[in-house]
Amino acid sequence: MNRPFHGGNLKEASLKYKMGRDEFIDFSANINPLGLSPRIKEALLDSIDLALCYPDPYCDELKREISTHLGTDKENILVGNGSCDLIYLIARTFNPRNCLILIPTFSEYEYAVKISGGSCQFFKLSEEKDFLWKKESVLKRLKGEDLVFICNPNNPTGGLVSKEDLLFTVAEGKKRGATIVVDEAFIDFVEDSDQFTLVREAVSNGNLLVLRSLTKFFALAGLRVGYVVGAKRMIKELEKKQSPWSVNGLAQIAAREALRDQNFAEKTKSYIQQERNYLKERLEEIEGIEPYPAAANFIFCRLTKDGINSSLLAEKLGCQGILIRDCSTFRGLDNRFIRIAVKKREENIKLIAALKDIFGE
């Protein structure tokens, strides 16, 4: 089984197009376009000597910060080396025999389950329904699986499911002996995210785990920090299987400062909302591109012009130093779909200009 493909591979792009990494505008990776906050940068510079020391293996200070941020006990939290690390830990710990995955979605769920010895069943979301789902449809599909992965908002489609539908699925999963994992890696970008997140419900549900990432919203992709929220019993089980020193000391410091920097968080949400709306409106003006409703910091699009598919478009843009995500590598999608990260205004303008040239040919 081949490793899943991801965006953001500037090394590969640099070799392919014979350009320096800093010459690319990377719309293929969904990272905060504002970059690191000044507060995080200052904290990292002040703490650089900690690279000489072993990190706190339990991330106690960071867990306290997260618990304050969420309003939960720190015993309900486990920190990992990015949320992807925790996906593998969940699969390794609960060792599912059969897992249900709603597709198209993040490819690491499938890989993590399969290398842990489990099998996967797939519920393909309908293109006609904008790849969204309702509680009744998942209920009909849930037949004996002991683990279910749900991404909300979903990557790559950007679809957002209501808390009501998610909690119904959790309750039905409990009756059927299934653990539900809700991946909220992009929830911080969502307007009124408190109305959608299940972190508070996770502490009291014995079959619900909620994954959160600091990588995307706080631009910590190179440091890797994520966490999982769940009932204390479930967190203890995960702790038993976690590798020691999973999160390096500088990552722990950066994550603590990130959670304390509410001004930066508010600035990011406002900026993303503004640029997402701008980018979507400009994409809608291009005949041959149909953007879907977007809830996070990226826009999922369908290509409708004859002669242009996702691979060809990615190649044409790549030659100009612009990278997008060709979604044909996602299970459940074909070469009619792309994903575009929301970037800064001047970068978004360059993308739109390049797309207009290509689609006007």
mmCIF file of C-alpha atoms in Angstrom, residues 50-281:
data_model
loop_
_atom_site.group_PDB
_atom_site.id
_atom_site.type_symbol
_atom_site.label_atom_id
_atom_site.label_comp_id
_atom_site.label_asym_id
_atom_site.label_seq_id
_atom_site.Cartn_x
_atom_site.Cartn_y
_atom_site.Cartn_z
ATOM 1 C CA LEU A 50 15.588 24.352 25.156
ATOM 2 C CA ALA A 51 16.642 22.465 22.037
ATOM 3 C CA LEU A 52 19.434 21.132 24.269
ATOM 4 C CA CYS A 53 16.970 19.529 26.695
ATOM 5 C CA TYR A 54 14.518 16.664 26.629
ATOM 6 C CA PRO A 55 10.953 17.978 26.377
ATOM 7 C CA ASP A 56 8.280 17.367 28.995
ATOM 8 C CA PRO A 57 7.033 13.899 27.967
ATOM 9 C CA TYR A 58 3.549 14.637 29.325
ATOM 10 C CA CYS A 59 3.155 18.186 27.932
ATOM 11 C CA ASP A 60 1.687 19.215 31.299
ATOM 12 C CA GLU A 61 1.926 22.989 30.849
ATOM 13 C CA LEU A 62 0.511 22.794 27.344
ATOM 14 C CA LYS A 63 -2.321 20.534 28.488
ATOM 15 C CA ARG A 64 -3.185 23.045 31.216
ATOM 16 C CA GLU A 65 -3.288 25.801 28.602
ATOM 17 C CA ILE A 66 -5.509 23.716 26.320
ATOM 18 C CA SER A 67 -7.819 22.783 29.195
ATOM 19 C CA THR A 68 -8.215 26.472 30.083
ATOM 20 C CA HIS A 69 -8.829 27.302 26.433
ATOM 21 C CA LEU A 70 -11.503 24.604 26.074
ATOM 22 C CA GLY A 71 -12.958 24.602 29.580
ATOM 23 C CA THR A 72 -12.176 20.916 30.192
ATOM 24 C CA ASP A 73 -9.989 18.955 32.620
ATOM 25 C CA LYS A 74 -6.455 18.344 31.393
ATOM 26 C CA GLU A 75 -7.013 14.621 31.966
ATOM 27 C CA ASN A 76 -9.406 14.782 29.010
ATOM 28 C CA ILE A 77 -6.582 15.881 26.696
ATOM 29 C CA LEU A 78 -3.665 14.156 25.021
ATOM 30 C CA VAL A 79 -1.140 16.147 22.979
ATOM 31 C CA GLY A 80 0.601 14.653 19.968
ATOM 32 C CA ASN A 81 3.057 15.420 17.195
ATOM 33 C CA GLY A 82 0.317 16.906 15.037
ATOM 34 C CA SER A 83 -3.190 15.508 14.675
ATOM 35 C CA CYS A 84 -1.928 13.037 12.062
ATOM 36 C CA ASP A 85 0.267 11.419 14.719
ATOM 37 C CA LEU A 86 -2.841 11.020 16.866
ATOM 38 C CA ILE A 87 -4.813 9.415 14.024
ATOM 39 C CA TYR A 88 -2.216 6.648 13.943
ATOM 40 C CA LEU A 89 -2.216 6.422 17.731
ATOM 41 C CA ILE A 90 -6.002 5.974 17.768
ATOM 42 C CA ALA A 91 -5.812 3.193 15.186
ATOM 43 C CA ARG A 92 -2.953 1.519 17.055
ATOM 44 C CA THR A 93 -4.716 1.758 20.416
ATOM 45 C CA PHE A 94 -8.240 0.681 19.519
ATOM 46 C CA ASN A 95 -7.139 -1.722 16.770
ATOM 47 C CA PRO A 96 -10.393 -1.602 14.785
ATOM 48 C CA ARG A 97 -11.457 -4.674 12.847
ATOM 49 C CA ASN A 98 -13.627 -2.658 10.494
ATOM 50 C CA CYS A 99 -13.671 1.117 10.030
ATOM 51 C CA LEU A 100 -16.198 3.323 8.238
ATOM 52 C CA ILE A 101 -14.791 6.381 6.467
ATOM 53 C CA LEU A 102 -16.878 9.070 4.774
ATOM 54 C CA ILE A 103 -15.166 9.906 1.474
ATOM 55 C CA PRO A 104 -13.725 11.940 -0.135
ATOM 56 C CA THR A 105 -11.681 12.924 2.902
ATOM 57 C CA PHE A 106 -8.225 13.012 4.492
ATOM 58 C CA SER A 107 -6.370 9.923 3.270
ATOM 59 C CA GLU A 108 -4.413 9.153 6.439
ATOM 60 C CA TYR A 109 -7.465 7.634 8.187
ATOM 61 C CA GLU A 110 -7.487 4.722 5.769
ATOM 62 C CA TYR A 111 -3.728 4.231 5.845
ATOM 63 C CA ALA A 112 -3.584 4.304 9.661
ATOM 64 C CA VAL A 113 -6.334 1.691 10.002
ATOM 65 C CA LYS A 114 -4.887 -0.637 7.372
ATOM 66 C CA ILE A 115 -1.341 -0.675 8.732
ATOM 67 C CA SER A 116 -2.870 -1.486 12.132
ATOM 68 C CA GLY A 117 -4.440 -4.597 10.622
ATOM 69 C CA GLY A 118 -7.990 -3.322 10.144
ATOM 70 C CA SER A 119 -10.160 -3.081 7.055
ATOM 71 C CA CYS A 120 -12.059 -0.042 5.771
ATOM 72 C CA GLN A 121 -15.533 0.438 4.388
ATOM 73 C CA PHE A 122 -16.335 3.643 2.532
ATOM 74 C CA PHE A 123 -19.455 5.774 2.411
ATOM 75 C CA LYS A 124 -19.140 7.887 -0.729
ATOM 76 C CA LEU A 125 -20.716 11.305 -0.339
ATOM 77 C CA SER A 126 -22.877 12.487 -3.216
ATOM 78 C CA GLU A 127 -21.517 15.015 -5.684
ATOM 79 C CA GLU A 128 -25.102 16.072 -6.403
ATOM 80 C CA LYS A 129 -25.544 16.958 -2.716
ATOM 81 C CA ASP A 130 -22.291 18.976 -2.613
ATOM 82 C CA PHE A 131 -20.595 16.109 -0.724
ATOM 83 C CA LEU A 132 -22.650 16.889 2.389
ATOM 84 C CA TRP A 133 -24.502 14.294 4.473
ATOM 85 C CA LYS A 134 -27.362 13.988 6.921
ATOM 86 C CA LYS A 135 -27.611 11.780 9.983
ATOM 87 C CA GLU A 136 -30.075 9.369 8.364
ATOM 88 C CA SER A 137 -27.703 8.519 5.514
ATOM 89 C CA VAL A 138 -24.815 7.585 7.815
ATOM 90 C CA LEU A 139 -27.151 5.615 10.069
ATOM 91 C CA LYS A 140 -28.205 3.450 7.118
ATOM 92 C CA ARG A 141 -24.555 2.834 6.223
ATOM 93 C CA LEU A 142 -23.310 1.965 9.731
ATOM 94 C CA LYS A 143 -23.334 -1.844 9.781
ATOM 95 C CA GLY A 144 -21.031 -3.385 12.341
ATOM 96 C CA GLU A 145 -18.053 -1.041 12.019
ATOM 97 C CA ASP A 146 -16.264 -0.424 15.322
ATOM 98 C CA LEU A 147 -14.573 2.865 14.317
ATOM 99 C CA VAL A 148 -15.850 5.800 12.244
ATOM 100 C CA PHE A 149 -13.794 8.763 10.991
ATOM 101 C CA ILE A 150 -15.606 12.030 10.218
ATOM 102 C CA CYS A 151 -13.782 15.212 9.179
ATOM 103 C CA ASN A 152 -15.633 18.449 10.052
ATOM 104 C CA PRO A 153 -15.192 20.722 8.197
ATOM 105 C CA ASN A 154 -14.252 18.111 5.647
ATOM 106 C CA ASN A 155 -10.950 18.109 3.807
ATOM 107 C CA PRO A 156 -10.898 18.531 0.796
ATOM 108 C CA THR A 157 -14.555 19.431 0.152
ATOM 109 C CA GLY A 158 -14.924 22.089 2.865
ATOM 110 C CA GLY A 159 -18.360 20.799 3.854
ATOM 111 C CA LEU A 160 -19.568 21.522 7.388
ATOM 112 C CA VAL A 161 -21.990 19.223 9.227
ATOM 113 C CA SER A 162 -24.277 20.419 12.022
ATOM 114 C CA LYS A 163 -23.662 19.535 15.650
ATOM 115 C CA GLU A 164 -27.122 17.940 15.744
ATOM 116 C CA ASP A 165 -26.275 15.461 12.982
ATOM 117 C CA LEU A 166 -22.899 14.674 14.529
ATOM 118 C CA LEU A 167 -24.312 14.039 18.011
ATOM 119 C CA PHE A 168 -27.036 11.827 16.552
ATOM 120 C CA THR A 169 -24.327 9.797 14.803
ATOM 121 C CA VAL A 170 -22.328 9.551 18.040
ATOM 122 C CA ALA A 171 -25.401 8.327 19.946
ATOM 123 C CA GLU A 172 -26.272 5.742 17.300
ATOM 124 C CA GLY A 173 -22.651 4.655 17.136
ATOM 125 C CA LYS A 174 -22.664 4.044 20.882
ATOM 126 C CA LYS A 175 -25.686 1.748 20.552
ATOM 127 C CA ARG A 176 -23.820 -0.224 17.903
ATOM 128 C CA GLY A 177 -20.461 -0.372 19.686
ATOM 129 C CA ALA A 178 -18.681 2.097 17.400
ATOM 130 C CA THR A 179 -16.166 4.754 18.417
ATOM 131 C CA ILE A 180 -16.650 8.011 16.487
ATOM 132 C CA VAL A 181 -13.599 10.146 15.715
ATOM 133 C CA VAL A 182 -14.411 13.704 14.622
ATOM 134 C CA ASP A 183 -11.423 15.459 13.088
ATOM 135 C CA GLU A 184 -11.741 19.214 13.657
ATOM 136 C CA ALA A 185 -8.362 20.167 12.197
ATOM 137 C CA PHE A 186 -9.896 23.176 10.399
ATOM 138 C CA ILE A 187 -12.633 24.137 12.877
ATOM 139 C CA ASP A 188 -10.764 27.230 14.124
ATOM 140 C CA PHE A 189 -11.258 28.851 10.712
ATOM 141 C CA VAL A 190 -15.037 28.385 10.887
ATOM 142 C CA GLU A 191 -17.275 31.319 11.744
ATOM 143 C CA ASP A 192 -19.169 30.632 14.996
ATOM 144 C CA SER A 193 -17.087 27.490 15.478
ATOM 145 C CA ASP A 194 -18.499 26.986 18.998
ATOM 146 C CA GLN A 195 -21.782 26.015 17.346
ATOM 147 C CA PHE A 196 -20.099 23.124 15.523
ATOM 148 C CA THR A 197 -17.303 21.762 17.718
ATOM 149 C CA LEU A 198 -17.841 18.657 19.863
ATOM 150 C CA VAL A 199 -14.935 19.147 22.285
ATOM 151 C CA ARG A 200 -17.178 19.680 25.306
ATOM 152 C CA GLU A 201 -19.361 16.705 24.401
ATOM 153 C CA ALA A 202 -16.287 14.509 23.973
ATOM 154 C CA VAL A 203 -15.376 14.599 27.668
ATOM 155 C CA SER A 204 -18.613 12.880 28.688
ATOM 156 C CA ASN A 205 -19.134 10.496 25.748
ATOM 157 C CA GLY A 206 -17.352 7.195 26.085
ATOM 158 C CA ASN A 207 -17.317 6.585 22.338
ATOM 159 C CA LEU A 208 -16.318 10.026 21.008
ATOM 160 C CA LEU A 209 -12.855 11.419 20.308
ATOM 161 C CA VAL A 210 -12.286 14.893 18.867
ATOM 162 C CA LEU A 211 -9.054 15.748 17.074
ATOM 163 C CA ARG A 212 -7.747 19.302 16.928
ATOM 164 C CA SER A 213 -4.732 20.749 15.124
ATOM 165 C CA LEU A 214 -2.598 23.820 15.782
ATOM 166 C CA THR A 215 -0.686 23.296 12.538
ATOM 167 C CA LYS A 216 -3.063 25.056 10.167
ATOM 168 C CA PHE A 217 -4.560 27.930 12.125
ATOM 169 C CA PHE A 218 -1.329 28.963 13.855
ATOM 170 C CA ALA A 219 1.035 28.079 10.972
ATOM 171 C CA LEU A 220 3.022 25.498 12.945
ATOM 172 C CA ALA A 221 3.342 22.972 10.116
ATOM 173 C CA GLY A 222 7.068 22.508 10.696
ATOM 174 C CA LEU A 223 6.757 22.090 14.465
ATOM 175 C CA ARG A 224 3.766 19.696 14.506
ATOM 176 C CA VAL A 225 1.288 20.030 17.385
ATOM 177 C CA GLY A 226 -2.196 18.597 17.758
ATOM 178 C CA TYR A 227 -4.356 17.161 20.503
ATOM 179 C CA VAL A 228 -7.250 14.806 21.083
ATOM 180 C CA VAL A 229 -10.124 15.340 23.515
ATOM 181 C CA GLY A 230 -12.105 12.476 24.999
ATOM 182 C CA ALA A 231 -13.356 10.736 28.109
ATOM 183 C CA LYS A 232 -10.611 10.211 30.690
ATOM 184 C CA ARG A 233 -10.766 6.436 30.278
ATOM 185 C CA MET A 234 -10.157 6.716 26.534
ATOM 186 C CA ILE A 235 -7.327 9.213 26.978
ATOM 187 C CA LYS A 236 -5.609 6.856 29.436
ATOM 188 C CA GLU A 237 -5.777 4.055 26.875
ATOM 189 C CA LEU A 238 -4.180 6.294 24.266
ATOM 190 C CA GLU A 239 -1.447 7.400 26.688
ATOM 191 C CA LYS A 240 -0.380 3.776 27.179
ATOM 192 C CA LYS A 241 0.420 3.404 23.475
ATOM 193 C CA GLN A 242 1.959 6.828 22.847
ATOM 194 C CA SER A 243 5.684 7.056 22.172
ATOM 195 C CA PRO A 244 7.724 8.996 24.767
ATOM 196 C CA TRP A 245 8.741 12.607 24.022
ATOM 197 C CA SER A 246 6.229 12.795 21.183
ATOM 198 C CA VAL A 247 6.126 16.607 21.139
ATOM 199 C CA ASN A 248 9.372 18.584 21.102
ATOM 200 C CA GLY A 249 9.983 21.365 23.598
ATOM 201 C CA LEU A 250 9.886 24.251 21.123
ATOM 202 C CA ALA A 251 6.597 22.992 19.696
ATOM 203 C CA GLN A 252 5.121 22.925 23.199
ATOM 204 C CA ILE A 253 6.191 26.533 23.825
ATOM 205 C CA ALA A 254 4.880 27.717 20.446
ATOM 206 C CA ALA A 255 1.535 26.007 21.057
ATOM 207 C CA ARG A 256 1.142 27.574 24.508
ATOM 208 C CA GLU A 257 1.797 31.047 23.138
ATOM 209 C CA ALA A 258 -0.530 30.428 20.207
ATOM 210 C CA LEU A 259 -3.453 29.603 22.481
ATOM 211 C CA ARG A 260 -2.803 32.726 24.569
ATOM 212 C CA ASP A 261 -2.715 35.039 21.549
ATOM 213 C CA GLN A 262 -6.411 35.792 21.109
ATOM 214 C CA ASN A 263 -5.729 38.978 19.147
ATOM 215 C CA PHE A 264 -3.956 36.970 16.463
ATOM 216 C CA ALA A 265 -6.758 34.394 16.427
ATOM 217 C CA GLU A 266 -9.401 37.065 15.907
ATOM 218 C CA LYS A 267 -7.303 38.770 13.232
ATOM 219 C CA THR A 268 -6.885 35.448 11.418
ATOM 220 C CA LYS A 269 -10.599 34.640 11.421
ATOM 221 C CA SER A 270 -11.480 38.062 10.071
ATOM 222 C CA TYR A 271 -8.776 37.938 7.404
ATOM 223 C CA ILE A 272 -9.696 34.436 6.233
ATOM 224 C CA GLN A 273 -13.373 35.337 5.993
ATOM 225 C CA GLN A 274 -12.547 38.418 3.918
ATOM 226 C CA GLU A 275 -10.131 36.676 1.550
ATOM 227 C CA ARG A 276 -12.225 33.510 1.248
ATOM 228 C CA ASN A 277 -15.198 35.582 0.113
ATOM 229 C CA TYR A 278 -13.032 37.545 -2.308
ATOM 230 C CA LEU A 279 -11.408 34.434 -3.777
ATOM 231 C CA LYS A 280 -14.692 32.558 -4.137
ATOM 232 C CA GLU A 281 -16.337 35.509 -5.894
#
